[in-house]
Short mmCIF file of C-alpha atoms in Angstrom, two decimals:
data_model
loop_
_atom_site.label_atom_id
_atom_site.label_comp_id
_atom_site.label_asym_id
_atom_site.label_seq_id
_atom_site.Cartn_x
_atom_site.Cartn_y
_atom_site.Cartn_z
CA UNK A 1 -37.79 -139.73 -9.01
CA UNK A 2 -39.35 -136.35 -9.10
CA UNK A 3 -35.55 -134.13 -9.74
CA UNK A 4 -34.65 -137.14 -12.20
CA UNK A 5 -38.18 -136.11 -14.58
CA UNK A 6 -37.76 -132.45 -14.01
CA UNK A 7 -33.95 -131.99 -15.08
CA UNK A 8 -34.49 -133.99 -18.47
CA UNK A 9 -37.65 -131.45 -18.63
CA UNK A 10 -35.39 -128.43 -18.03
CA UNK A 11 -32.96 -129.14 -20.54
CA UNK A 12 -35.25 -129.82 -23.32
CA UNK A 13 -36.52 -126.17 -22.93
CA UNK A 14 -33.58 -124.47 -23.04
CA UNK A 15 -32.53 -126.92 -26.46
CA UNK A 16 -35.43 -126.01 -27.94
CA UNK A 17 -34.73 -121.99 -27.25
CA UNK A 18 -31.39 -122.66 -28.82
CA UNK A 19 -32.78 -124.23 -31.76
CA UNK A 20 -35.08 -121.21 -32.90
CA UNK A 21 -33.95 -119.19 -35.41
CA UNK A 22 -34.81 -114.72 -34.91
CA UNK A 23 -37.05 -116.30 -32.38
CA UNK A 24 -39.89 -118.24 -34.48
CA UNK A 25 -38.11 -119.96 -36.95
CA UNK A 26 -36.42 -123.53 -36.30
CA UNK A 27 -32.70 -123.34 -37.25
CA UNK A 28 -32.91 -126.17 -39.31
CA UNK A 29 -35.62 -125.39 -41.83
CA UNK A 30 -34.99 -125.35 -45.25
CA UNK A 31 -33.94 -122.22 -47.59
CA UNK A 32 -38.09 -123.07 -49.86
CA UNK A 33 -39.35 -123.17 -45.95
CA UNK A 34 -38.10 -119.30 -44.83
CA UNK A 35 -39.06 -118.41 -48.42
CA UNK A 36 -42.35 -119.83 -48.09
CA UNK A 37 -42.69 -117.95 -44.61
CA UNK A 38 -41.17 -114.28 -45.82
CA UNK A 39 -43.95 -114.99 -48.80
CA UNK A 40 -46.88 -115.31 -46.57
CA UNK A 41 -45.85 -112.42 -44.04
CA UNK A 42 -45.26 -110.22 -46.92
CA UNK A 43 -49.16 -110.76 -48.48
CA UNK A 44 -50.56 -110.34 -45.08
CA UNK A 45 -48.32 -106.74 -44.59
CA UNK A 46 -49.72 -105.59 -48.34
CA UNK A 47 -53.12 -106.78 -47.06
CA UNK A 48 -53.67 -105.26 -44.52
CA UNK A 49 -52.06 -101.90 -45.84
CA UNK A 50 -54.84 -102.05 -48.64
CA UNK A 51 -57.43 -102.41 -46.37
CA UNK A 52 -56.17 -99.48 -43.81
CA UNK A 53 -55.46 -96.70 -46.66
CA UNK A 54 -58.79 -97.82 -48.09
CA UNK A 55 -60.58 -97.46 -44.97
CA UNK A 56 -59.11 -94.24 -43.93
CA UNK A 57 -59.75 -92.86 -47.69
CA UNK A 58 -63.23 -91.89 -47.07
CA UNK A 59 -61.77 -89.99 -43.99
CA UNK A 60 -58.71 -88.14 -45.99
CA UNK A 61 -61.93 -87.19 -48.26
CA UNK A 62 -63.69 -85.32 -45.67
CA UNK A 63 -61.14 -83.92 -43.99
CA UNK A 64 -59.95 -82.41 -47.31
CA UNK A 65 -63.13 -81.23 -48.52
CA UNK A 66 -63.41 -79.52 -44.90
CA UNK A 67 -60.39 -77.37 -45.46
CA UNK A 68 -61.59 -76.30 -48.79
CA UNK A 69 -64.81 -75.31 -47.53
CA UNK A 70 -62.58 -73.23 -44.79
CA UNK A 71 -60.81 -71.77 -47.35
CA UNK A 72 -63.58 -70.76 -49.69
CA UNK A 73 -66.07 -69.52 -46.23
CA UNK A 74 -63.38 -68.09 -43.84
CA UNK A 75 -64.62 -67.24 -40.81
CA UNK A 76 -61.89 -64.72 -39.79
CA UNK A 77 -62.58 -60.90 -39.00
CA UNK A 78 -60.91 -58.49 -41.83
CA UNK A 79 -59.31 -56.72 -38.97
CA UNK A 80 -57.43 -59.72 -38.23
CA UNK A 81 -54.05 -59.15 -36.49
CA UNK A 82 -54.62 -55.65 -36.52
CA UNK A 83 -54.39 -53.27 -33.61
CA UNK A 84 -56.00 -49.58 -33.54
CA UNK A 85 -53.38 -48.65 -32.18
CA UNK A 86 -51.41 -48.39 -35.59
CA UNK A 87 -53.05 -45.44 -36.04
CA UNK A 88 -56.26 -43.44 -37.55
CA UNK A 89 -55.41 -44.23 -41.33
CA UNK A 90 -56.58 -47.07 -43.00
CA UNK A 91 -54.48 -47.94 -46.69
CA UNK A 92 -57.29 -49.25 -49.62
CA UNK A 93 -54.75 -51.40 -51.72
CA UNK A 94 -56.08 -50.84 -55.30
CA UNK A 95 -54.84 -53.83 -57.90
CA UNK A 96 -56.12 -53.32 -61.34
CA UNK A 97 -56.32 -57.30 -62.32
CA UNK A 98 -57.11 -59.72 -65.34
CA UNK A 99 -55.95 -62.93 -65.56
CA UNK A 100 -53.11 -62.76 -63.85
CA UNK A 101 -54.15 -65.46 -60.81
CA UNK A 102 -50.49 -67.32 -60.09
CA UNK A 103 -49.29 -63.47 -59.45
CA UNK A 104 -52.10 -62.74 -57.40
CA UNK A 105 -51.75 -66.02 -55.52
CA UNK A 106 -48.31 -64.82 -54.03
CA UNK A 107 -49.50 -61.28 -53.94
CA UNK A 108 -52.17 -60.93 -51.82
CA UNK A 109 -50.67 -62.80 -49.02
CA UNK A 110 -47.20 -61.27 -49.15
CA UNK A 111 -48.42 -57.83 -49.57
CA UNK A 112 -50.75 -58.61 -46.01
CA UNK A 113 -47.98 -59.78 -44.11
CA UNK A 114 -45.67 -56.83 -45.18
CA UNK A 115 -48.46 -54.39 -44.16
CA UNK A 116 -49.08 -56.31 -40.98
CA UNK A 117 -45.63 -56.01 -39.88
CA UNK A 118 -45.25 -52.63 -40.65
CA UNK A 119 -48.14 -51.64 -38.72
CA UNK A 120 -50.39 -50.48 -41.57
CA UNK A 121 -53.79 -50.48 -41.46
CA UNK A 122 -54.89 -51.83 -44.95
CA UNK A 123 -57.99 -53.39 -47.02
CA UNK A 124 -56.80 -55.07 -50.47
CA UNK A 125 -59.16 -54.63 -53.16
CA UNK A 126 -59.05 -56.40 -56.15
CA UNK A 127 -60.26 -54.69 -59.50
CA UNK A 128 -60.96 -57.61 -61.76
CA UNK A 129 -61.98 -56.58 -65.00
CA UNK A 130 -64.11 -59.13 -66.54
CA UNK A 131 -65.80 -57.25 -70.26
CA UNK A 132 -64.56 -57.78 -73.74
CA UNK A 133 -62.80 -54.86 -73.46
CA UNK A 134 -59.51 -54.08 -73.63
CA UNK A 135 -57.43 -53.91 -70.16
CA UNK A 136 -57.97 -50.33 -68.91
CA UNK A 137 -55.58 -50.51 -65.74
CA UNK A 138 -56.83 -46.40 -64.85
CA UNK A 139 -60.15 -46.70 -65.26
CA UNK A 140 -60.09 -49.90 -62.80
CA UNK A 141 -58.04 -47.85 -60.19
CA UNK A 142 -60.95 -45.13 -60.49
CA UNK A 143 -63.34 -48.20 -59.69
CA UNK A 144 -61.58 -49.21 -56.77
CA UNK A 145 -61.18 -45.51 -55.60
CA UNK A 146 -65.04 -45.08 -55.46
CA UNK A 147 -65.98 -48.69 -54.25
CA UNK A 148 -63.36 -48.69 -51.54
CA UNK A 149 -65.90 -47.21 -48.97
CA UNK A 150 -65.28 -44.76 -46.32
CA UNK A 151 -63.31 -46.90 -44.06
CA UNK A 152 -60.25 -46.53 -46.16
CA UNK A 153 -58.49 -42.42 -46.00
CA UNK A 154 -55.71 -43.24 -48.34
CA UNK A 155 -55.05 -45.32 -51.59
CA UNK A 156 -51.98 -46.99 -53.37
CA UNK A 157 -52.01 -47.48 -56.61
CA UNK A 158 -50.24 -50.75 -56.76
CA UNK A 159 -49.50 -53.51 -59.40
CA UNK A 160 -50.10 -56.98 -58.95
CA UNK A 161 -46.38 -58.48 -60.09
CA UNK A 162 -44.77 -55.84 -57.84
CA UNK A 163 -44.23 -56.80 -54.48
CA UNK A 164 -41.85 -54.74 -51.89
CA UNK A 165 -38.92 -56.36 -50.00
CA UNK A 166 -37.66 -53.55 -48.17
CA UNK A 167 -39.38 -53.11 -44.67
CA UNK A 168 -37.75 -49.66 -44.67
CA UNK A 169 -40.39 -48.73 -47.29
CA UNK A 170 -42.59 -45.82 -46.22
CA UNK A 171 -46.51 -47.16 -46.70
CA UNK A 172 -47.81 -44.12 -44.11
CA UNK A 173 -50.43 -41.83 -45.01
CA UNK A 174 -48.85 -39.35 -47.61
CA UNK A 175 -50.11 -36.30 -45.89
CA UNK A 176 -47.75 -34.14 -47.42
CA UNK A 177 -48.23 -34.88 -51.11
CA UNK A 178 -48.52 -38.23 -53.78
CA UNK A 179 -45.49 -40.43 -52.17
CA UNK A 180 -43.88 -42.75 -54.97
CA UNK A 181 -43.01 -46.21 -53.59
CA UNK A 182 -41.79 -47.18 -56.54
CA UNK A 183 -39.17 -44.83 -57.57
CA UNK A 184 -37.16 -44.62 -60.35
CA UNK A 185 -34.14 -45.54 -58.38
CA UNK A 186 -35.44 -48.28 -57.00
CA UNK A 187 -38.10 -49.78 -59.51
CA UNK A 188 -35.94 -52.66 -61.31
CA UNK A 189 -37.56 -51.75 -64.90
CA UNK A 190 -37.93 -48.25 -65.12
CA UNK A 191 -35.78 -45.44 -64.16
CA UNK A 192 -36.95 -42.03 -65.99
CA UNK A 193 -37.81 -39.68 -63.82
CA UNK A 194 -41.14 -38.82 -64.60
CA UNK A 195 -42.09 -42.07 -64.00
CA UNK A 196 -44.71 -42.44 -61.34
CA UNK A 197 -46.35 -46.29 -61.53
CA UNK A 198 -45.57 -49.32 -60.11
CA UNK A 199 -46.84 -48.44 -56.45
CA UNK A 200 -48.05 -44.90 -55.98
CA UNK A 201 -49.47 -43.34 -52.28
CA UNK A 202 -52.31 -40.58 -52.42
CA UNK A 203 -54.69 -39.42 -49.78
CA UNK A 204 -57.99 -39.51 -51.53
CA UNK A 205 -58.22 -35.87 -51.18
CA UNK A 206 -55.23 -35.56 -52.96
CA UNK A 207 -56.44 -38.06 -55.88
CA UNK A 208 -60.23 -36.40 -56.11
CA UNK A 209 -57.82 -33.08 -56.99
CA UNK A 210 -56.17 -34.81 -59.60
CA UNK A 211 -59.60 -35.89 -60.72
CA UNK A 212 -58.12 -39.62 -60.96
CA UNK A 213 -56.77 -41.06 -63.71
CA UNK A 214 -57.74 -40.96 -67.51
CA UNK A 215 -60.64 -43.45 -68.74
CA UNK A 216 -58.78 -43.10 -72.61
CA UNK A 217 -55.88 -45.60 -71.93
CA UNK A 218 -57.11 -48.92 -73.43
CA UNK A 219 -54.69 -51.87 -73.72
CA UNK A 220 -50.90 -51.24 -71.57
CA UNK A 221 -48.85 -48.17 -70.72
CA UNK A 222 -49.05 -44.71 -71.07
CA UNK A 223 -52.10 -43.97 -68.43
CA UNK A 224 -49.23 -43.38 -65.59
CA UNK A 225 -47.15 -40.96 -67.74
CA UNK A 226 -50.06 -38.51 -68.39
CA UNK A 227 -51.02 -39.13 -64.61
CA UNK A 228 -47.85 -37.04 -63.60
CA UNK A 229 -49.36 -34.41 -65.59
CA UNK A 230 -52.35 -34.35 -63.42
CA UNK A 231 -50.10 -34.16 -60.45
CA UNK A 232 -48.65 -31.30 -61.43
CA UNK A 233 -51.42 -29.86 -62.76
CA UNK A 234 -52.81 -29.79 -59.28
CA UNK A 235 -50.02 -27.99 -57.69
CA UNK A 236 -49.41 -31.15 -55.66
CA UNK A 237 -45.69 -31.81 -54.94
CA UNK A 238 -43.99 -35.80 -55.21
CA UNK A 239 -42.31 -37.32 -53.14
CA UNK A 240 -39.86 -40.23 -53.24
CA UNK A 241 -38.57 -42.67 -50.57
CA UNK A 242 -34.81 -41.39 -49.50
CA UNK A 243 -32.14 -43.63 -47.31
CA UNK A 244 -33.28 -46.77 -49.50
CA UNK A 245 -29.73 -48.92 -50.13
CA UNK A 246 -30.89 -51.90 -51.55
CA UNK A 247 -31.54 -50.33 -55.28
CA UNK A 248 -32.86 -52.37 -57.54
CA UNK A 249 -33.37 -54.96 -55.21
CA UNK A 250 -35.71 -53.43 -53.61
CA UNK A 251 -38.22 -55.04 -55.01
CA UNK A 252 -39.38 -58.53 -56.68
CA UNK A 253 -41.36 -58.13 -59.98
CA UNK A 254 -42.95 -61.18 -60.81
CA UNK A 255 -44.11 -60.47 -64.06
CA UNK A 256 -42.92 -63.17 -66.71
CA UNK A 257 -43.13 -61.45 -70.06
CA UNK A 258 -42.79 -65.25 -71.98
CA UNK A 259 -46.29 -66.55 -70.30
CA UNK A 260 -47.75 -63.37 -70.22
CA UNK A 261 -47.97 -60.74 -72.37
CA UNK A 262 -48.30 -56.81 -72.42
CA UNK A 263 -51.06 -55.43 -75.08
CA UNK A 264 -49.13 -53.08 -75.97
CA UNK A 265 -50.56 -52.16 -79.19
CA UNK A 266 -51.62 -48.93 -80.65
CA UNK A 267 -54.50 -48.78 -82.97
CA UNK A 268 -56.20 -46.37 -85.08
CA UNK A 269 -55.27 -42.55 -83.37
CA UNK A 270 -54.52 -44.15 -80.17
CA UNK A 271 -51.05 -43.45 -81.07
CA UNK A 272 -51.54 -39.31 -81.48
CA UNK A 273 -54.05 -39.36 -78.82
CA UNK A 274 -52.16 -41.79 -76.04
CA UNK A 275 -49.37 -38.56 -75.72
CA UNK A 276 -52.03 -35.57 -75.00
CA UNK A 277 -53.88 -34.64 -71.59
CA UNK A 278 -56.92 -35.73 -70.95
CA UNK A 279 -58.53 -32.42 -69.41
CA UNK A 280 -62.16 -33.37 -69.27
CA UNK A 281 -62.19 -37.27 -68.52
CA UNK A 282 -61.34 -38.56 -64.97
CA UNK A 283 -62.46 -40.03 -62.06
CA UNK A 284 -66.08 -38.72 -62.28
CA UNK A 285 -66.30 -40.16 -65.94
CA UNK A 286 -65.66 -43.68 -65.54
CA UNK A 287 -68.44 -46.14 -66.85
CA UNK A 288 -68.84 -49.60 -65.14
CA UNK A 289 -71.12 -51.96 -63.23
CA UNK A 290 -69.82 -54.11 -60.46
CA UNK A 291 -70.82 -57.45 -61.77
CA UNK A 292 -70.05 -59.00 -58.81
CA UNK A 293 -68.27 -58.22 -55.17
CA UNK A 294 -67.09 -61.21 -52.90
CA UNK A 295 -64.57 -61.02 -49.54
CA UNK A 296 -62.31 -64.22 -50.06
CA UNK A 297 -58.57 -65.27 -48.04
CA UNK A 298 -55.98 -66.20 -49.80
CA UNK A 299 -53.59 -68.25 -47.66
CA UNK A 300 -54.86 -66.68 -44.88
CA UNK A 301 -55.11 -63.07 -46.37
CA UNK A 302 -58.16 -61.33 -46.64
CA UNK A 303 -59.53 -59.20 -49.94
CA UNK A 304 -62.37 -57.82 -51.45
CA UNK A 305 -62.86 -58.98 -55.42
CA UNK A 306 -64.95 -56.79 -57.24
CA UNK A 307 -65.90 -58.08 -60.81
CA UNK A 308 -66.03 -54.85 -63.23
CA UNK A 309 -67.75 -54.48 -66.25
CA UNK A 310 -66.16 -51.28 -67.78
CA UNK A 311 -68.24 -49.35 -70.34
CA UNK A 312 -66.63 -48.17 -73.60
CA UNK A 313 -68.00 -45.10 -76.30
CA UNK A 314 -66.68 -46.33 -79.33
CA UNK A 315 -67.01 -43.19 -80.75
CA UNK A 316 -64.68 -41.02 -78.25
CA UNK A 317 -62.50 -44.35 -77.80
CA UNK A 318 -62.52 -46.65 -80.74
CA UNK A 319 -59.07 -48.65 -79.70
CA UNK A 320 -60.91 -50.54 -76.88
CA UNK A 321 -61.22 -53.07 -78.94
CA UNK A 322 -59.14 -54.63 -81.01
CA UNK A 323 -61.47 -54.60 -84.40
#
């Protein structure tokens, strides 16, 4: 009696295994049935995805706002990934800047991990002129020359679209004499010889004997070309990187003349006067007030900003304005 009850028992079991459909559904059930039950799993998946990305929203939130407050308070030593071992000389990276912030955004860090695998000891400032004035790229370099600090032995004059590619690129303290980085062979713009901007080396000894750069050159160009005069003028001899084969690729320039554009205009006698030497004017001369000065990262690179207000005497230079 007993194996007669359990067989029947048995076999019903394993029918009703067979008779399951992906292991749920009966075989038999109708097409509106598994549409019914597809409907149903399907509100309960969106349901409870709503209510997880909800939940978790308020977290995303905080964790977000976190980084940003990382990223605007960095707690990282300038000195990072530095070793003293690189040597006694320390380069102050001098970027005349307004406006210009997408540039600077791919600058600042490129430029730190270029230095940093060269084994250059660096600080970048950033010269960010903020008056009414015209854009007075020397006078800001004269800023940055006396607000740099005595840490720094060295300068480079560099611009902020300009950003080197070659690792064979001599960024060592120019003991000799003013080392252009930036030559005309190599810059991918300009190639006459007297050229001397784009990226320019000077031991600050050497750039006190120039007695910096001229405070008269309001709006673009120009300020560079009578800067070779100074060079010369102080007896100081140029020098120019050699062995470089890349040429013109040398470097990237990052500059987009169609979203930004060069002042490049010449008012009143600014056109007479942007051609002559300016023997009395210089480093010494420069008028400004640092408005504001603030150590920030960008991606993970450190820099000083110093907010200039430049000071302008209409009367020796009316073209700093445009009126």
């Amino acid at each position: 009696m007993y194996m007669t009850r359990r067989k029947p028992a048995l076999y019903l079991r394993e029918d009703s295994r067979s008779s399951l459909f992906l292991g749920f559904l009966p075989r038999k059930c109708s097409i509106f049935n598994l549409f019914l039950t597809c409907l149903i799993l399907g509100f309960l998946s969106m349901l409870w995805l709503q209510l997880s990305c909800t939940g978790g929203d308020v977290n995303k939130r905080a964790i977000q706002d976190e980084v940003s407050s990382q990223k605007s308070c960095p707690q990282i030593p300038r000195t990072v990934n530095e070793d003293p071992s690189w040597g006694p000389h320390r380069l102050a990276l001098l970027i005349p800047f307004r406006e210009r912030f997408e540039e600077l955004m791919s600058f600042v860090p490129h430029m730190h991990r270029y230095l940093i695998q060269k084994k250059i000891l660096h600080h970048i400032f950033i010269i960010n002129q903020v008056d009414h004035f015209r854009f007075n790229r020397a006078s800001l370099i004269n800023v940055g020359f006396l607000e740099s600090g005595n840490e720094t032995d060295y300068i480079a004059m560099h611009d902020v679209d300009l950003l080197p590619l070659n690792l064979d690129l001599d960024y060592g303290f120019p003991d000799k004499g003013p080392f252009h980085v930036a030559s005309p062979e190599l810059h991918p713009l300009y190639h006459y010889k007297t050229y001397v901007g784009g990226i320019l080396l000077l031991t600050k000894q050497h750039y006190e004997m120039c007695n910096g750069m001229s405070n008269r050159f309001w709006g673009w160009g120009r300020e560079d070309d009578e800067f070779y005069r100074r060079i010369k003028g102080a007896e100081l001899e140029l020098f120019r990187p050699t062995g470089i084969s890349t040429g013109y690729k040398t470097f990237r320039h990052i500059h987009d003349p169609a979203w930004r554009k060069r002042d490049q205009k010449r008012i009143a006698a600014q056109k007479q006067e942007q051609f002559k030497v300016d023997r009395a004017g210089g480093l010494h001369s420069v008028k400004y007030r640092v408005e504001s000065r603030s150590e920030v990262t960008i991606s993970g690179a450190p820099c000083t900003v110093l907010n200039v207000l430049l000071e302008c005497d209409l009367g020796h230079t009316p073209w700093c304005v445009f009126n």
